[in-house]
Amino acid sequence: MNASYFLLILVFSPLVMLLLLLIVPKTERTFIQWFGMIGTLPSLLIALYGYSEVLHGSHLSDWSIKHSWIQFGNISYLQEQLFNIDFEMGANGLSMLMVLLTAVIASMAAIASFKIQKEWKGYTLLFFLLEAGMLGVFTSQNMILFFIFFEVTLIATFFLIGKWGGIARERASYAYLIYNGLGSAILLLVIVYLFVKTGTVNFEKLQFLLAGDGGEMASTISGVAKGWMLAAVLVAFGFKLPAFPLHRWMVKVHVEAPPSVVMLHSGVLLKMGAYGIIRFGLELFPDTFQKASVWILIAGVVNLLFGAFVAFVQTDLKKVLAYSSISHMGIVLLGLGAANEAGIQGAIFQTVSHGFISAFLFLLVGILVYRSNTTDIRKLGGLAKKMPKFSGFLLIAGLASLGLPGLSGFVSEFTAFLGVFEQWPIIGAVASLGVILTAVYVLKAVMDMSFGGLTPLKKTWFDLRKAEWVPAVCLTLMIVVMGVYPSIVSTAIQDSIQSILMGMGG
Amino acid sequence: MNESIMDEKWYLMTPEFIVLLAAVIISLLDLFLPKKVNRLVLGWLSVLAVLAGGIVLLLFSGVDSASILYGTFQLDAFAKAFKLILMIGVLLILLMSMHKGEENGSENVRGEYFYLLLTALLGAMMLSSSGDLITLFVGLELLAVSSYILAGIKKDDIRSNEAALKYVVNGGISTAITLFGMSYLYGVTGTTNLAKMGEALSGVYDSGLQLLLGISFLLILVGLAFKTATVPFHMWVADVYEGAPAAVTAFLSAVSKTAGFILLLRLLAGIFAAAPSKGLTSVSMLTDMRMYIAALAAAAMIIGTLGALRQRNIKRMLAYSSIVHGGYLLGAVASLSIFMMDTIWFYLLTYTLMTIGTFVIIQWVIMQTKSNDISGFAGLYQRSPWTAGTLGILLLSLAGIPGTAGFIAKLKIIMSLLVQDNSLWWLAIIMIVATVVSYVYYFGIFIQVFFRKEEQILKDRLSFGGKLALCIAVAATVLFGILPNIPLDYFQHYFGS
């Protein structure tokens, strides 16, 4: 079978499932729930297969699709090939890694979605739409296609939060929509500007043109314009990541959205921010990026420390985790800002690792909410007695989050800091404070919940059930494997990092 | 030359003749048919007429441009392309009016509703084909007068009366201003023929005449702001849209706006592009004046957006949103880029489809809830998931979300603004911000439709015509969003150049 079909199935099988589901009556609750779970499997299997190919040294160059799609303007008096947008999808090591992250978390979130209480059909439809959007984002080879999938995830998530979320769900979904919509709008301006100046939206071609080898076309883009575009890209994806002062919507979403959606949101959607900074920022404007690296590093430190401090004073587990996510995304910024091999590697590592860890944590939050209906740490305590297995997993996730050696969090933080210290030891030293703070707030939260003062426990507080074991064990495995055997990730992203460094002239 | 009137190539006017004939026949039928005969028959006759006219127009797509009656009537690529949008728009509006309800007038569906739509269409079609100021003006007024009556067609409804009155008064003022501007044009060039006018102007670079031309340009632009429902003549929009029956509102929002832009392009782009602003080698008058258009575009986007944010009345909200869309389109006009024509054409086509589609559902909801408040949409998803889904797609398209035609249309405008020089980058940014803010009011409807509980029980089903119109609108919106080259190629192939 032609490998390009794999790519098609990978991205579009959720959409096919969506269409199939349309004809199922909405009263068939059990069927829809199982269908929602099974529907994510084709993508998962192909993602696993694709990733194993990458690990075996395949470059996935035949995993690509290209069709002519949209032409703008009257071609006859423009050069051929100009103002064409092709339907181009493809995969490399980095995107395959992100695809794997997405596919795994989507399947796990689908299992966690069994706890959804109402309107299963609508939920599952949107869930499939969201998954297809995310997979499309990571496999798009041009900016317009990227943008289209990017917006699909925005719309799907808006509805998922607004309909199935907590009490203040509508406010949260509005905040999500407006902040991210603004980010997308800024991104669109950059895309259109590049498109009208160069006549193409293909990432590779743009990379080539902007590197200065493109002759006349590229020379029309000045250094100043590049600076503005990079700034715009950083702001646009800063909303998504989220970077400090653009983060406010994200806390609302983490608190209000249903836990299964937050698994996808914090596990994958936020990571699109990091992925976007790499694709639009690092790869297209490597020189400018390097010049701006101090500012990015400072933004990273601010994110890291701000998130950690605020997480420390929170009493609601969801908020602790939300601010912890902000803090951890600071490490991504730090790694990227370092703009050297170790730094970028660390940033990508952190992206993936935090994806799994935060998905894991929100899986546990979902389990907890289902039993206790609260995430207030002050009202929880002594969980270890009544729910020992749950507490065990919570501890693992917490330790991974604070970066215990042997778990994925450690590798990513270590590598990222390695990159920072190489060039900016002072910033690195300040940032290290964040790591200590992380240990403090994570341990505080986990300890309070597991071993703190006993709260009157109710009968409904049973320990993990069969269906809950599966995602918990899978995600633990991911975290441990990445921690013990980091080259499972670093092999895949080696090529991407090399090409970025080439662009920087290093 | 000794040409008789029969030597003219009258067949070029076949689409117009079909519409005219239908209007005459239907008005006579309405007069002579007994009262008990349901007037919906007349509606279906109108549908057939517009369909037939449209088919003839499509058959003409390959025909070279030609003009008759001493250049007063032209069938060029421009006319054909834009007439197509007008006919699609009126066809959909006729379809959505095919129901027994009081939206079209009183309890019994009224015949004049249908032939007024046809005469309005005829006016708009003449407008797009005219090569002379006189025919242009007559076409414009035929459209306008028909629209005035349509806005007030619900005789017993005080709001509808108010709408008609406001529309007439504002329309009269704007017509006067436009006409005043046109008189300068005639004075400077001594001709009413647009082609000759262009020739005459290309030789004019006397500084005194420049001033007169500039005044004429601004007067026409301001007058046309009424037809295109943009700033500064936007005050009527919300009141008239609110008071008029939903189908008429859809007509004003889509067809009337399209006609306004046709006029704008014919007059301003057609004539002033030929006039050099200072010397023979200098840039054209139009290029010189584009900043004024850009300023109006920006004002329309900002004022429309701010207005829409405050509305809870769905028709008023869409009225302000229509002002914003007018602003986007003016932005495309101001860009004067190589993409200008196809961008405006595609936007108008898309906008016609999605607006009318939206109004089909709005009409259906309003007829049952008897209220224009957006809370009437609460729980629509529970009651009728398919209708809610289609409304969702149309609103996403209006908001310009990717995957829909609205996105491609907006993308093209932003491209137009940036493609040649960067002097209008600020307009692109305003447009982007207006788009993001527009999420707030469009998604406000989503909140009602999908998240809220049903308040009023909607019982009636969508009429067959309404369903048909809705299906066409949604299918085209999605199809043109995913494969925009279907209409774009068609435009390039037959109308481009």
JSON list of N, CA, C and O in Angstrom, two decimals, chain B residues 390-415:
[
{"chain": "B", "resi": 390, "resn": "THR", "atom": "N", "xyz": [-26.94, 23.54, 10.14]},
{"chain": "B", "resi": 390, "resn": "THR", "atom": "CA", "xyz": [-26.76, 24.38, 8.95]},
{"chain": "B", "resi": 390, "resn": "THR", "atom": "C", "xyz": [-26.59, 25.85, 9.35]},
{"chain": "B", "resi": 390, "resn": "THR", "atom": "O", "xyz": [-25.74, 26.54, 8.78]},
{"chain": "B", "resi": 391, "resn": "LEU", "atom": "N", "xyz": [-27.37, 26.28, 10.34]},
{"chain": "B", "resi": 391, "resn": "LEU", "atom": "CA", "xyz": [-27.20, 27.66, 10.81]},
{"chain": "B", "resi": 391, "resn": "LEU", "atom": "C", "xyz": [-25.77, 27.85, 11.30]},
{"chain": "B", "resi": 391, "resn": "LEU", "atom": "O", "xyz": [-25.13, 28.87, 11.03]},
{"chain": "B", "resi": 392, "resn": "GLY", "atom": "N", "xyz": [-25.28, 26.82, 12.00]},
{"chain": "B", "resi": 392, "resn": "GLY", "atom": "CA", "xyz": [-23.90, 26.88, 12.49]},
{"chain": "B", "resi": 392, "resn": "GLY", "atom": "C", "xyz": [-22.91, 27.09, 11.36]},
{"chain": "B", "resi": 392, "resn": "GLY", "atom": "O", "xyz": [-22.04, 27.96, 11.42]},
{"chain": "B", "resi": 393, "resn": "ILE", "atom": "N", "xyz": [-23.06, 26.31, 10.30]},
{"chain": "B", "resi": 393, "resn": "ILE", "atom": "CA", "xyz": [-22.13, 26.42, 9.17]},
{"chain": "B", "resi": 393, "resn": "ILE", "atom": "C", "xyz": [-22.20, 27.82, 8.56]},
{"chain": "B", "resi": 393, "resn": "ILE", "atom": "O", "xyz": [-21.17, 28.44, 8.28]},
{"chain": "B", "resi": 394, "resn": "LEU", "atom": "N", "xyz": [-23.42, 28.32, 8.38]},
{"chain": "B", "resi": 394, "resn": "LEU", "atom": "CA", "xyz": [-23.57, 29.63, 7.75]},
{"chain": "B", "resi": 394, "resn": "LEU", "atom": "C", "xyz": [-22.96, 30.73, 8.61]},
{"chain": "B", "resi": 394, "resn": "LEU", "atom": "O", "xyz": [-22.30, 31.64, 8.11]},
{"chain": "B", "resi": 395, "resn": "LEU", "atom": "N", "xyz": [-23.18, 30.63, 9.92]},
{"chain": "B", "resi": 395, "resn": "LEU", "atom": "CA", "xyz": [-22.61, 31.65, 10.80]},
{"chain": "B", "resi": 395, "resn": "LEU", "atom": "C", "xyz": [-21.09, 31.56, 10.84]},
{"chain": "B", "resi": 395, "resn": "LEU", "atom": "O", "xyz": [-20.40, 32.58, 10.86]},
{"chain": "B", "resi": 396, "resn": "LEU", "atom": "N", "xyz": [-20.58, 30.34, 10.83]},
{"chain": "B", "resi": 396, "resn": "LEU", "atom": "CA", "xyz": [-19.12, 30.18, 10.79]},
{"chain": "B", "resi": 396, "resn": "LEU", "atom": "C", "xyz": [-18.57, 30.83, 9.54]},
{"chain": "B", "resi": 396, "resn": "LEU", "atom": "O", "xyz": [-17.51, 31.46, 9.53]},
{"chain": "B", "resi": 397, "resn": "SER", "atom": "N", "xyz": [-19.32, 30.68, 8.45]},
{"chain": "B", "resi": 397, "resn": "SER", "atom": "CA", "xyz": [-18.88, 31.27, 7.20]},
{"chain": "B", "resi": 397, "resn": "SER", "atom": "C", "xyz": [-18.92, 32.79, 7.28]},
{"chain": "B", "resi": 397, "resn": "SER", "atom": "O", "xyz": [-17.99, 33.47, 6.82]},
{"chain": "B", "resi": 398, "resn": "LEU", "atom": "N", "xyz": [-19.97, 33.34, 7.87]},
{"chain": "B", "resi": 398, "resn": "LEU", "atom": "CA", "xyz": [-20.04, 34.78, 8.04]},
{"chain": "B", "resi": 398, "resn": "LEU", "atom": "C", "xyz": [-18.89, 35.28, 8.91]},
{"chain": "B", "resi": 398, "resn": "LEU", "atom": "O", "xyz": [-18.33, 36.35, 8.68]},
{"chain": "B", "resi": 399, "resn": "ALA", "atom": "N", "xyz": [-18.54, 34.47, 9.90]},
{"chain": "B", "resi": 399, "resn": "ALA", "atom": "CA", "xyz": [-17.44, 34.86, 10.77]},
{"chain": "B", "resi": 399, "resn": "ALA", "atom": "C", "xyz": [-16.09, 34.64, 10.11]},
{"chain": "B", "resi": 399, "resn": "ALA", "atom": "O", "xyz": [-15.07, 35.09, 10.62]},
{"chain": "B", "resi": 400, "resn": "GLY", "atom": "N", "xyz": [-16.08, 33.92, 8.99]},
{"chain": "B", "resi": 400, "resn": "GLY", "atom": "CA", "xyz": [-14.83, 33.72, 8.27]},
{"chain": "B", "resi": 400, "resn": "GLY", "atom": "C", "xyz": [-13.95, 32.62, 8.83]},
{"chain": "B", "resi": 400, "resn": "GLY", "atom": "O", "xyz": [-12.73, 32.73, 8.84]},
{"chain": "B", "resi": 401, "resn": "ILE", "atom": "N", "xyz": [-14.57, 31.55, 9.29]},
{"chain": "B", "resi": 401, "resn": "ILE", "atom": "CA", "xyz": [-13.80, 30.43, 9.84]},
{"chain": "B", "resi": 401, "resn": "ILE", "atom": "C", "xyz": [-13.39, 29.50, 8.69]},
{"chain": "B", "resi": 401, "resn": "ILE", "atom": "O", "xyz": [-14.19, 29.22, 7.81]},
{"chain": "B", "resi": 402, "resn": "PRO", "atom": "N", "xyz": [-12.16, 29.02, 8.68]},
{"chain": "B", "resi": 402, "resn": "PRO", "atom": "CA", "xyz": [-11.69, 28.14, 7.60]},
{"chain": "B", "resi": 402, "resn": "PRO", "atom": "C", "xyz": [-12.58, 26.92, 7.40]},
{"chain": "B", "resi": 402, "resn": "PRO", "atom": "O", "xyz": [-13.17, 26.42, 8.34]},
{"chain": "B", "resi": 403, "resn": "GLY", "atom": "N", "xyz": [-12.62, 26.47, 6.16]},
{"chain": "B", "resi": 403, "resn": "GLY", "atom": "CA", "xyz": [-13.47, 25.34, 5.82]},
{"chain": "B", "resi": 403, "resn": "GLY", "atom": "C", "xyz": [-14.75, 25.82, 5.19]},
{"chain": "B", "resi": 403, "resn": "GLY", "atom": "O", "xyz": [-15.52, 25.06, 4.63]},
{"chain": "B", "resi": 404, "resn": "THR", "atom": "N", "xyz": [-15.01, 27.13, 5.28]},
{"chain": "B", "resi": 404, "resn": "THR", "atom": "CA", "xyz": [-16.20, 27.69, 4.66]},
{"chain": "B", "resi": 404, "resn": "THR", "atom": "C", "xyz": [-15.79, 28.72, 3.62]},
{"chain": "B", "resi": 404, "resn": "THR", "atom": "O", "xyz": [-14.66, 29.21, 3.63]},
{"chain": "B", "resi": 405, "resn": "ALA", "atom": "N", "xyz": [-16.73, 29.06, 2.74]},
{"chain": "B", "resi": 405, "resn": "ALA", "atom": "CA", "xyz": [-16.43, 30.01, 1.68]},
{"chain": "B", "resi": 405, "resn": "ALA", "atom": "C", "xyz": [-16.08, 31.39, 2.25]},
{"chain": "B", "resi": 405, "resn": "ALA", "atom": "O", "xyz": [-15.29, 32.12, 1.67]},
{"chain": "B", "resi": 406, "resn": "GLY", "atom": "N", "xyz": [-16.68, 31.71, 3.39]},
{"chain": "B", "resi": 406, "resn": "GLY", "atom": "CA", "xyz": [-16.41, 33.01, 4.00]},
{"chain": "B", "resi": 406, "resn": "GLY", "atom": "C", "xyz": [-14.94, 33.21, 4.30]},
{"chain": "B", "resi": 406, "resn": "GLY", "atom": "O", "xyz": [-14.42, 34.32, 4.19]},
{"chain": "B", "resi": 407, "resn": "PHE", "atom": "N", "xyz": [-14.26, 32.15, 4.67]},
{"chain": "B", "resi": 407, "resn": "PHE", "atom": "CA", "xyz": [-12.83, 32.25, 4.96]},
{"chain": "B", "resi": 407, "resn": "PHE", "atom": "C", "xyz": [-12.04, 32.60, 3.71]},
{"chain": "B", "resi": 407, "resn": "PHE", "atom": "O", "xyz": [-11.22, 33.52, 3.70]},
{"chain": "B", "resi": 408, "resn": "ILE", "atom": "N", "xyz": [-12.31, 31.87, 2.63]},
{"chain": "B", "resi": 408, "resn": "ILE", "atom": "CA", "xyz": [-11.57, 32.12, 1.39]},
{"chain": "B", "resi": 408, "resn": "ILE", "atom": "C", "xyz": [-11.82, 33.54, 0.93]},
{"chain": "B", "resi": 408, "resn": "ILE", "atom": "O", "xyz": [-10.91, 34.25, 0.49]},
{"chain": "B", "resi": 409, "resn": "ALA", "atom": "N", "xyz": [-13.09, 33.98, 1.05]},
{"chain": "B", "resi": 409, "resn": "ALA", "atom": "CA", "xyz": [-13.44, 35.33, 0.63]},
{"chain": "B", "resi": 409, "resn": "ALA", "atom": "C", "xyz": [-12.63, 36.36, 1.41]},
{"chain": "B", "resi": 409, "resn": "ALA", "atom": "O", "xyz": [-12.08, 37.30, 0.84]},
{"chain": "B", "resi": 410, "resn": "LYS", "atom": "N", "xyz": [-12.55, 36.16, 2.72]},
{"chain": "B", "resi": 410, "resn": "LYS", "atom": "CA", "xyz": [-11.80, 37.11, 3.54]},
{"chain": "B", "resi": 410, "resn": "LYS", "atom": "C", "xyz": [-10.31, 37.03, 3.25]},
{"chain": "B", "resi": 410, "resn": "LYS", "atom": "O", "xyz": [-9.62, 38.05, 3.19]},
{"chain": "B", "resi": 411, "resn": "LEU", "atom": "N", "xyz": [-9.85, 35.82, 3.07]},
{"chain": "B", "resi": 411, "resn": "LEU", "atom": "CA", "xyz": [-8.44, 35.63, 2.76]},
{"chain": "B", "resi": 411, "resn": "LEU", "atom": "C", "xyz": [-8.08, 36.40, 1.50]},
{"chain": "B", "resi": 411, "resn": "LEU", "atom": "O", "xyz": [-7.04, 37.07, 1.42]},
{"chain": "B", "resi": 412, "resn": "LYS", "atom": "N", "xyz": [-8.96, 36.35, 0.53]},
{"chain": "B", "resi": 412, "resn": "LYS", "atom": "CA", "xyz": [-8.69, 37.05, -0.73]},
{"chain": "B", "resi": 412, "resn": "LYS", "atom": "C", "xyz": [-8.64, 38.56, -0.52]},
{"chain": "B", "resi": 412, "resn": "LYS", "atom": "O", "xyz": [-7.82, 39.24, -1.12]},
{"chain": "B", "resi": 413, "resn": "ILE", "atom": "N", "xyz": [-9.49, 39.06, 0.34]},
{"chain": "B", "resi": 413, "resn": "ILE", "atom": "CA", "xyz": [-9.46, 40.50, 0.58]},
{"chain": "B", "resi": 413, "resn": "ILE", "atom": "C", "xyz": [-8.16, 40.90, 1.28]},
{"chain": "B", "resi": 413, "resn": "ILE", "atom": "O", "xyz": [-7.50, 41.87, 0.89]},
{"chain": "B", "resi": 414, "resn": "ILE", "atom": "N", "xyz": [-7.78, 40.12, 2.27]},
{"chain": "B", "resi": 414, "resn": "ILE", "atom": "CA", "xyz": [-6.52, 40.46, 2.97]},
{"chain": "B", "resi": 414, "resn": "ILE", "atom": "C", "xyz": [-5.35, 40.37, 1.99]},
{"chain": "B", "resi": 414, "resn": "ILE", "atom": "O", "xyz": [-4.45, 41.21, 1.98]},
{"chain": "B", "resi": 415, "resn": "MET", "atom": "N", "xyz": [-5.39, 39.35, 1.12]},
{"chain": "B", "resi": 415, "resn": "MET", "atom": "CA", "xyz": [-4.34, 39.25, 0.10]},
{"chain": "B", "resi": 415, "resn": "MET", "atom": "C", "xyz": [-4.35, 40.48, -0.79]},
{"chain": "B", "resi": 415, "resn": "MET", "atom": "O", "xyz": [-3.30, 41.04, -1.10]}
]
